[in-house]
Every structure is written in structure tokens, then in C-alpha cells.
Coordinates of C-alpha atoms in Angstrom, one line a residue:
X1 CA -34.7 20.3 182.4
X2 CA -31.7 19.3 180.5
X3 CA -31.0 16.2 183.3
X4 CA -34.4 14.7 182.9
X5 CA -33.6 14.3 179.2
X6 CA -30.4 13.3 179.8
X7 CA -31.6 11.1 182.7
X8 CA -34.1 9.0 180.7
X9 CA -31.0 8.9 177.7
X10 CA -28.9 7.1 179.9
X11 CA -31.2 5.1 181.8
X12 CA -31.3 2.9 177.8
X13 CA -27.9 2.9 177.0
X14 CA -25.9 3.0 180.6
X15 CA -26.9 -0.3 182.3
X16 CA -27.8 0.3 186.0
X17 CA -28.1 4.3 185.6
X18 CA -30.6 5.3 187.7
X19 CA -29.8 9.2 186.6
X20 CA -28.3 12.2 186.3
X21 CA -26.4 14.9 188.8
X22 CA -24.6 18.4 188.7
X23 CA -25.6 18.9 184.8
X24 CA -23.6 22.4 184.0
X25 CA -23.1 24.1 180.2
X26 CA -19.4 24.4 179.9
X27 CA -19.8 26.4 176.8
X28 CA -21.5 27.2 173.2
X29 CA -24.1 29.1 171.2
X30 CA -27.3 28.4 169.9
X31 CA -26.1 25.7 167.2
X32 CA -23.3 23.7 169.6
X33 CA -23.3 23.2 173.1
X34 CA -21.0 21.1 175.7
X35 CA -22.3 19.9 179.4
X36 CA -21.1 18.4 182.3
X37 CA -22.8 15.8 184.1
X38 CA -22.2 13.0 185.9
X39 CA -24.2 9.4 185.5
X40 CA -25.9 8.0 189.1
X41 CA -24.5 4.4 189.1
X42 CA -24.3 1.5 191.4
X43 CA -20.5 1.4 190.9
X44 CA -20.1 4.9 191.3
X45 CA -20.5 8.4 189.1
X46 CA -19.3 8.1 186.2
X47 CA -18.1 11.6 184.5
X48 CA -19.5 12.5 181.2
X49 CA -19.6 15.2 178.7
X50 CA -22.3 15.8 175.9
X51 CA -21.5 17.7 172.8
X52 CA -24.8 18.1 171.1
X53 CA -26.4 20.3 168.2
X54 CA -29.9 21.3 170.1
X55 CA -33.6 20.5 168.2
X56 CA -34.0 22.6 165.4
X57 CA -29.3 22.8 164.8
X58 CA -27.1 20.5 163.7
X59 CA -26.2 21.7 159.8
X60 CA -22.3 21.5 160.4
X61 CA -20.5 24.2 158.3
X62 CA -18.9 23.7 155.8
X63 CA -15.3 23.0 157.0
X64 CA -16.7 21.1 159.9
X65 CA -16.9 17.1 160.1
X66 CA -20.2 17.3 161.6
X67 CA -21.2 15.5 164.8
X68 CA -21.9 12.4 164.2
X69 CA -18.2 12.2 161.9
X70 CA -16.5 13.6 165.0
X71 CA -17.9 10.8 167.5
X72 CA -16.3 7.9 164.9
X73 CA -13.4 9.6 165.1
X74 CA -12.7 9.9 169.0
X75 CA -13.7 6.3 168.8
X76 CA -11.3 5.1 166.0
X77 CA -8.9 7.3 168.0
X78 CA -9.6 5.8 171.3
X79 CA -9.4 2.1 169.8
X80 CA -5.8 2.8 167.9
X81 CA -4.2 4.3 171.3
X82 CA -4.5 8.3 170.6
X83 CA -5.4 9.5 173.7
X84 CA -9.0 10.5 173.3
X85 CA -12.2 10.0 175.2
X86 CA -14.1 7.1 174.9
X87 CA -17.5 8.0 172.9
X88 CA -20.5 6.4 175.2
X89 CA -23.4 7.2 173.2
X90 CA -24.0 9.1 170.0
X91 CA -27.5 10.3 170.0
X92 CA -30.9 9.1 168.6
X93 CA -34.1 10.8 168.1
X94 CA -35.5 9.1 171.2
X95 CA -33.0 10.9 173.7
X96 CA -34.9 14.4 172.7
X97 CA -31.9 15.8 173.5
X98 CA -30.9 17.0 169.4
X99 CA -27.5 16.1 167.5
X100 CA -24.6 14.6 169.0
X101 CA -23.0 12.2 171.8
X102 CA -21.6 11.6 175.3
X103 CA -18.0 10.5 176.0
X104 CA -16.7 10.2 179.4
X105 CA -15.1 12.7 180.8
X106 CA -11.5 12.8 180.8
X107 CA -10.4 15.2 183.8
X108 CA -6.8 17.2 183.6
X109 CA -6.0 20.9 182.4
X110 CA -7.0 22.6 178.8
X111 CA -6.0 26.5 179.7
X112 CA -3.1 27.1 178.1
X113 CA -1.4 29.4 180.5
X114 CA -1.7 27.0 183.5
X115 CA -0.4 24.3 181.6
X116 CA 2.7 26.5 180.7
X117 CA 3.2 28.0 184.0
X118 CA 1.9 26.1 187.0
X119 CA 4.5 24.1 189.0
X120 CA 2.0 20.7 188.7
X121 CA 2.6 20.5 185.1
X122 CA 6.7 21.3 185.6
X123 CA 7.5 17.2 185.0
X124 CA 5.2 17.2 182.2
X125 CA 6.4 20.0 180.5
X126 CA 9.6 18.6 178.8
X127 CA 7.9 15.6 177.6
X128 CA 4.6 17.0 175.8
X129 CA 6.3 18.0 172.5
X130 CA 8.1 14.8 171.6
X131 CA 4.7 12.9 173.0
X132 CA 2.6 15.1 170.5
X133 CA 4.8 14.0 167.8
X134 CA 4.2 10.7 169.0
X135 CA 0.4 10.8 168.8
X136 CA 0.3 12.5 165.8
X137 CA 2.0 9.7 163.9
X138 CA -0.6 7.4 165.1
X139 CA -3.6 9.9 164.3
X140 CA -2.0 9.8 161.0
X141 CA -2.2 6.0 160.4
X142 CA -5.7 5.3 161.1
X143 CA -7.1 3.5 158.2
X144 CA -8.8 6.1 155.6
X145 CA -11.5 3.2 154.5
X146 CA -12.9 3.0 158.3
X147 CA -13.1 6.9 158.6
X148 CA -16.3 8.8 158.4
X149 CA -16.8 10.9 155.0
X150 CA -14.9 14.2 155.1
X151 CA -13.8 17.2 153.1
X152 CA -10.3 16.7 150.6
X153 CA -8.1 19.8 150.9
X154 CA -4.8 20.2 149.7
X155 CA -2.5 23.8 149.6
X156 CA -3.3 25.2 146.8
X157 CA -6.9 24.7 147.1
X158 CA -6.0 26.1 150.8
X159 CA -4.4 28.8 149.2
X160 CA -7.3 29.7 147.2
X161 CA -10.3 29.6 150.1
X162 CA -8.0 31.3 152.7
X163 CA -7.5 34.2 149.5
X164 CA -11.3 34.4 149.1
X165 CA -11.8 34.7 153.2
X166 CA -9.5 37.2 153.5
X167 CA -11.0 39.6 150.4
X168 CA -14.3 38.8 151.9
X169 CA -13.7 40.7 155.1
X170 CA -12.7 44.1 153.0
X171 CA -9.9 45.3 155.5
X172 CA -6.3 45.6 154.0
X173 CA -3.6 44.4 155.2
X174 CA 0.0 44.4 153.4
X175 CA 1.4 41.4 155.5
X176 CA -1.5 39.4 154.7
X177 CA -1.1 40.2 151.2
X178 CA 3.0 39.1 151.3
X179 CA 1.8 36.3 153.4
X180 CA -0.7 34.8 150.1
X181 CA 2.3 35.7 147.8
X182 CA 4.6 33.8 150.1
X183 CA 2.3 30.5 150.1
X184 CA 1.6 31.3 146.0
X185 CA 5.3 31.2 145.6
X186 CA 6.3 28.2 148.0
X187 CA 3.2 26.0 147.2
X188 CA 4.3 22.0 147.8
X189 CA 1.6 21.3 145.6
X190 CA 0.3 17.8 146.4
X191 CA 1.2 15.8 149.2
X192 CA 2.9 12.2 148.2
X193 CA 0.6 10.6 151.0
X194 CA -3.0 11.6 152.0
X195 CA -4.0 11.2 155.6
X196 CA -6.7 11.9 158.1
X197 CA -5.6 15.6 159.7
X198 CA -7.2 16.4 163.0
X199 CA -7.5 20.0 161.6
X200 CA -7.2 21.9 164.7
X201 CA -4.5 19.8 167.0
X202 CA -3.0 22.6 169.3
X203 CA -2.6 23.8 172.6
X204 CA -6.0 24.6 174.1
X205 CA -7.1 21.6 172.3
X206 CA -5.7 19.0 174.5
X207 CA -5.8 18.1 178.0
X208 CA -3.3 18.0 180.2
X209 CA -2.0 16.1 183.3
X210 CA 1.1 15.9 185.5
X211 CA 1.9 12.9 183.6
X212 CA 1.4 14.3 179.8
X213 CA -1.5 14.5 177.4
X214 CA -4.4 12.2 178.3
X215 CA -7.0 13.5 175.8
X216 CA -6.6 15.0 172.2
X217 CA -10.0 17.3 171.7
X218 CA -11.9 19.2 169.1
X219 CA -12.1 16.9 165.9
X220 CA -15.0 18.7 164.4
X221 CA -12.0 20.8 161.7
X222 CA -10.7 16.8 160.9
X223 CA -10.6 16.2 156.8
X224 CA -7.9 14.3 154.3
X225 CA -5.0 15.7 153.1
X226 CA -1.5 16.5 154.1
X227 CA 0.1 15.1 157.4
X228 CA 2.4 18.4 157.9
X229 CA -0.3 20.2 158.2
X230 CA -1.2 19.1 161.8
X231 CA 2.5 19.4 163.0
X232 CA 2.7 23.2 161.1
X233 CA -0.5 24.2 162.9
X234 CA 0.8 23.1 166.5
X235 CA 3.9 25.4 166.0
X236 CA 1.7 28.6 165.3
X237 CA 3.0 31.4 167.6
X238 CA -0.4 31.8 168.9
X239 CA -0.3 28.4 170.6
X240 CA 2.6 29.6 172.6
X241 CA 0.9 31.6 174.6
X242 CA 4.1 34.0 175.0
X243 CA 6.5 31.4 175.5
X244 CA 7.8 31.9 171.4
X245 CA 11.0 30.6 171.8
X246 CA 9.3 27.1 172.4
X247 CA 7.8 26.9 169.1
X248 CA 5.6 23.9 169.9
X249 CA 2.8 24.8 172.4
X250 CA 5.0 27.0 174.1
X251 CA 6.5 24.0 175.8
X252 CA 9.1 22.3 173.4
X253 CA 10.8 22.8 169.9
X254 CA 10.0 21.5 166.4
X255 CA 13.3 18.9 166.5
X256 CA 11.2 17.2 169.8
X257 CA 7.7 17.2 168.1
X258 CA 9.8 15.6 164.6
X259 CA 11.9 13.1 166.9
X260 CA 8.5 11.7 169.0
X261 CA 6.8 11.4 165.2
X262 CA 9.9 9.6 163.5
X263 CA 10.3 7.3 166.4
X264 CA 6.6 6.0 165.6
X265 CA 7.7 5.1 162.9
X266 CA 6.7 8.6 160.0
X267 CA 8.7 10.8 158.2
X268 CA 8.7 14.2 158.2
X269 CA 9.4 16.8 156.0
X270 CA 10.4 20.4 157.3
X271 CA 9.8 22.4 154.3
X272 CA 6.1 21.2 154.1
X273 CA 5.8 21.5 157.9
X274 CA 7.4 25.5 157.7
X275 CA 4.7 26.0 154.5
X276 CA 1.9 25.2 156.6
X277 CA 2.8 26.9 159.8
X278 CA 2.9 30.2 157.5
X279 CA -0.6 29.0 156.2
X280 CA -1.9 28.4 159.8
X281 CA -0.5 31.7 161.0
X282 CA -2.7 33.7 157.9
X283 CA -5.2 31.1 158.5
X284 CA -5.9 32.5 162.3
X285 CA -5.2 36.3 160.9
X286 CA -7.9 35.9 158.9
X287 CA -10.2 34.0 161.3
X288 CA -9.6 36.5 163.8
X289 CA -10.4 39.2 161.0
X290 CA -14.0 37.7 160.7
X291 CA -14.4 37.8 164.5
X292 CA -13.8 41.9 164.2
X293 CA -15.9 41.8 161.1
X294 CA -19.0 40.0 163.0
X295 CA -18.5 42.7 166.0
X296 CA -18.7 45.6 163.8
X297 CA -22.0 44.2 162.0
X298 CA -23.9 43.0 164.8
X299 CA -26.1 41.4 165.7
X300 CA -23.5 39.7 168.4
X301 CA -21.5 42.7 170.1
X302 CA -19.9 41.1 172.0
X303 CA -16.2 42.0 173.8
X304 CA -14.9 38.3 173.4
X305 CA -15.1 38.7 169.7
X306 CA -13.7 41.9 169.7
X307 CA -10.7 40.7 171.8
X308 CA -10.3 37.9 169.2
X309 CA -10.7 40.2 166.0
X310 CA -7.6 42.7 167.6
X311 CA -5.5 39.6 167.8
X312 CA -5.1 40.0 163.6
X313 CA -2.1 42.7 164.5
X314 CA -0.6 39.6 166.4
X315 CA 0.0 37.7 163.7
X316 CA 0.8 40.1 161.3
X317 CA 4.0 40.3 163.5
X318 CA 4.5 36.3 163.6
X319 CA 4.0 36.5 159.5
X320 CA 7.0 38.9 159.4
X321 CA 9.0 37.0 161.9
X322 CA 8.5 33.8 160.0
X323 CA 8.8 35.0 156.5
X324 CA 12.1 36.8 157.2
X325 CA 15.4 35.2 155.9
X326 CA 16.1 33.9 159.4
X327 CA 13.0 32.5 160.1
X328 CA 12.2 31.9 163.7

């Protein structure tokens, strides 16, 4: 049903689309869904990918940019040179189709473990941590006054929400306690420049090719405040995916993702970047604490978020390993 809707979208915005083929949901709940299509064209198919919010959704929560905020940004992002897909269509009532948009699809590898392991990404490897540091700089510059409205945080109001999460969930845990003492005690306080950060840039969250990173992903966690967080969160020892001596992504170290962002032209400061790796290492703790929380209360049993929810032993481990005098 889902390519007649889509069929008669395109057919008003697409010119020459004469429909829709091979329509497939990638992934998503009730309240957010992505699908694959592709658009029957004179020229050729052209690949697409809808993000939407189905009838009766679309309320983003309240950390999320929403939709509609994350279709300017990919577009801002597209037009400044970050790697991003181009955003086709954001959608109106008359598509029937709910909340969202259609970018075009943007093909390469987003699984973590292939990128790290399989010989076609062997070249690109080397290269993806100083290119992330790269992008990130230029994510960082894009003009505040053109960017859709989103939510101000800085770390001690981090600090503060992340506390709150992690009493809400009732379950103990004596590293997570040192962990909110550690970011208490070593709070930057503000940052001397607000920025846009993506929120959520990582590996899993980009996609990959044999020649590097073609598309940054995932916008919807994007809000203002301090520019170290984005480069703390991509050196999380959960993005490595095993490979921990390769601090960013599993595929390079932090002095490659600093060098690619200085040479476009932005400073960085290591302190700030080690404060918020330790607050995106609780951060995911405590998220993967809620996903055990939600599988014991029901109504969702299911094994994925109990295999997510054990992961909180995993990162008491990469608190202790970061908090200790040596650091890692």
C-alpha cells in the first residue's frame, strides 16, 4: 500500500516519476519508520529513503530535533560540504504518508564490524579518523541563525538530567555513582563557543565506502552547545566495536580525529573532549539501563532490548578504565 502513497507523492514533486518499485521497511516502531524504494524515472531509478512519523505519530521526544528540524539539517549539511544526503522532499499533508521526508539514497556500509574488519574497507580505514575530524569542523561552523529551533544543553545541565535518568531506573550501580561524582568534580562549566552538535555522530551512524565516509546519519539527537562533545562521543569504547586501542571508531586515535579538525581550521581542547567522552560513556550506561528497565516492565519483551540493557556491565568497565590515573 505504502508505494501507491509514495507513488502519487512523487509523481508532484519528482518531475517525470511515473512511480514507485522494491518499497522495503528497513527499520522502526510504531512512532518512526525508514523505507527503501526506488523512484521509476525516464533517466533511470533513482534511490530514495523515507524517514517518516506515520498518521496519528510524529510528537518527537524531548531530546529529539523532530523531523522536520532533522530534514533542514541534512540540507544545510549537504549545501556546506558535510557529507550528508540530499533531502528530496519533506512531507505535506497531501502525500498521506504522515511526518517526515525523502532523501536519496546514499549506498556504502553502516555495520560497524564490516567496516572494521572487511578487506574492502582496508584503504579506507587509516583515513576515516582524521576525515571525521575534518567534517566535524565544518558541521560545527554552520551558521546558528539558519538552523532549525533546538534544545540548549550545556554540562552541568547534562550532568543534572543524566543524574535524574539514572535514579529513575532504581538499579544501583557504584561506578555509575563515581562516574556522576567524576563529571560533578571535573565540570568545564560553559563552553566559550556554542555550536550546532550533531548529538549522536559515531560509528553505526555513518556510511561507509572504500573511499571514506560518504554520508553522516541520524541528526534527530542534534541541539546547541559545546563542540567537544561530538568528538568525546565518537571516542566512546562502545563505538569501537572491540578494536579499543583505536579509540575513535575502532579505526584511528584521538591525535588523527584532533589533527583532521585543526586542519579545517578549529581548535580543540582535550580536557573538554576527555569530560565528555566520560559523560557519553555514563550517558550509554544509563541508556542501556532503560532498555533492561523497559524489558522487565513490559509491555515490549523483547531479546534485542534485553541484549542492549546487559551491555550497562560494559561500560561500567570502560568508566573504570577511563577514570583511572592512566586513563586509556
Amino acid at each position: 500500500m505504502i508505494e501507491a502513497e509514495l507513488s502519487r507523492s512523487a509523481a508532484r514533486w519528482c518531475p517525470g516519476a511515473t512511480g514507485v518499485t522494491s518499497a522495503a521497511k528497513l527499520s522502526g516502531g510504531a512512532s518512526q519508520e525508514t523505507w527503501r524504494f526506488d523512484i521509476v524515472h525516464p533517466d533511470g531509478p533513482i534511490g530514495a529513503i523515507l524517514r517518516r512519523s506515520p498518521k496519528g505519530y510524529g510528537a518527537a521526544p524531548t531530546r529529539a530535533a523532530g523531523l522536520a528540524g532533522e530534514a533542514k539539517l541534512m540540507q544545510l549539511a549537504f549545501e556546506a560540504g558535510v557529507p550528508s544526503p540530499r533531502v528530496m522532499h519533506v512531507l505535506v499533508p497531501e502525500d498521506d504518508l504522515g511526518t517526515g521526508f525523502i532523501m536519496q539514497r546514499v549506498e556504502g556500509e553502516t555495520i560497524a564490524r564490516k567496516i572494521l574488519r572487511d578487506d574492502e574497507y582496508a584503504t579506507a580505514r587509516p583515513l576515516l579518523a582524521r576525515q571525521i575530524g575534518g567534517i566535524l569542523a565544518v558541521l560545527h561552523r554552520l551558521p546558528q541563525d539558519r538552523l532549525p529551533e533546538l534544545r540548549s544543553r550545556g554540562a552541568t545541565q547534562e550532568i543534572a538530567e543524566f543524574e535524574r535518568d539514572y535514579r529513575s531506573l532504581n538499579w544501583p550501580k557504584p561506578v555509575f555513582e563515581l562516574g556522576l561524582r567524576w563529571l560533578r568534580d571535573h565540570d568545564p562549566g560553559p563552553a566559550a563557543e556554542t555550536t550546532l552538535v550533531h548529538g549522536d555522530f559515531r560509528n553505526g551512524n555513518l556510511i561507509i565506502g572504500a573511499d571514506g565516509v560518504r554520508a553522516v546519519l541520524d541528526w534527530e539527537l542534534a541541539h546547541l552547545g559545546d563542540p567537544m562533545e561530538d568528538l568525546g562521543w565518537v571516542c566512546v569504547n562502545s563505538w569501537r566495536f572491540g578494536e579499543i586501542d583505536k579509540p575513535v571508531g575502532g579505526f584511528g586515535t584521538r591525535e588523527e580525529l584532533f589533527a583532521g579538525y585543526e586542519a579545517a581550521g578549529r581548535k580543540v581542547d582535550p580536557e573538554r573532549v576527555k569530560f565528555w567522552e566520560v559523560m557519553g560513556t555514563l550517558r550509554w550506561g544509563i541508556m542501556c539501563g532503560g532498555m533492561m528497565q523497559q524489558f522487565r516492565e513490559g509491555p515490549d519483551h523483547s531479546m534485542e532490548r534485553a541484549m542492549i540493557g546487559r551491555r550497562a556491565s560494559e561500560t561500567e568497565i570502560d568508566l573504570l578504565r577511563l577514570l583511572a590515573p592512566r586513563g586509556s
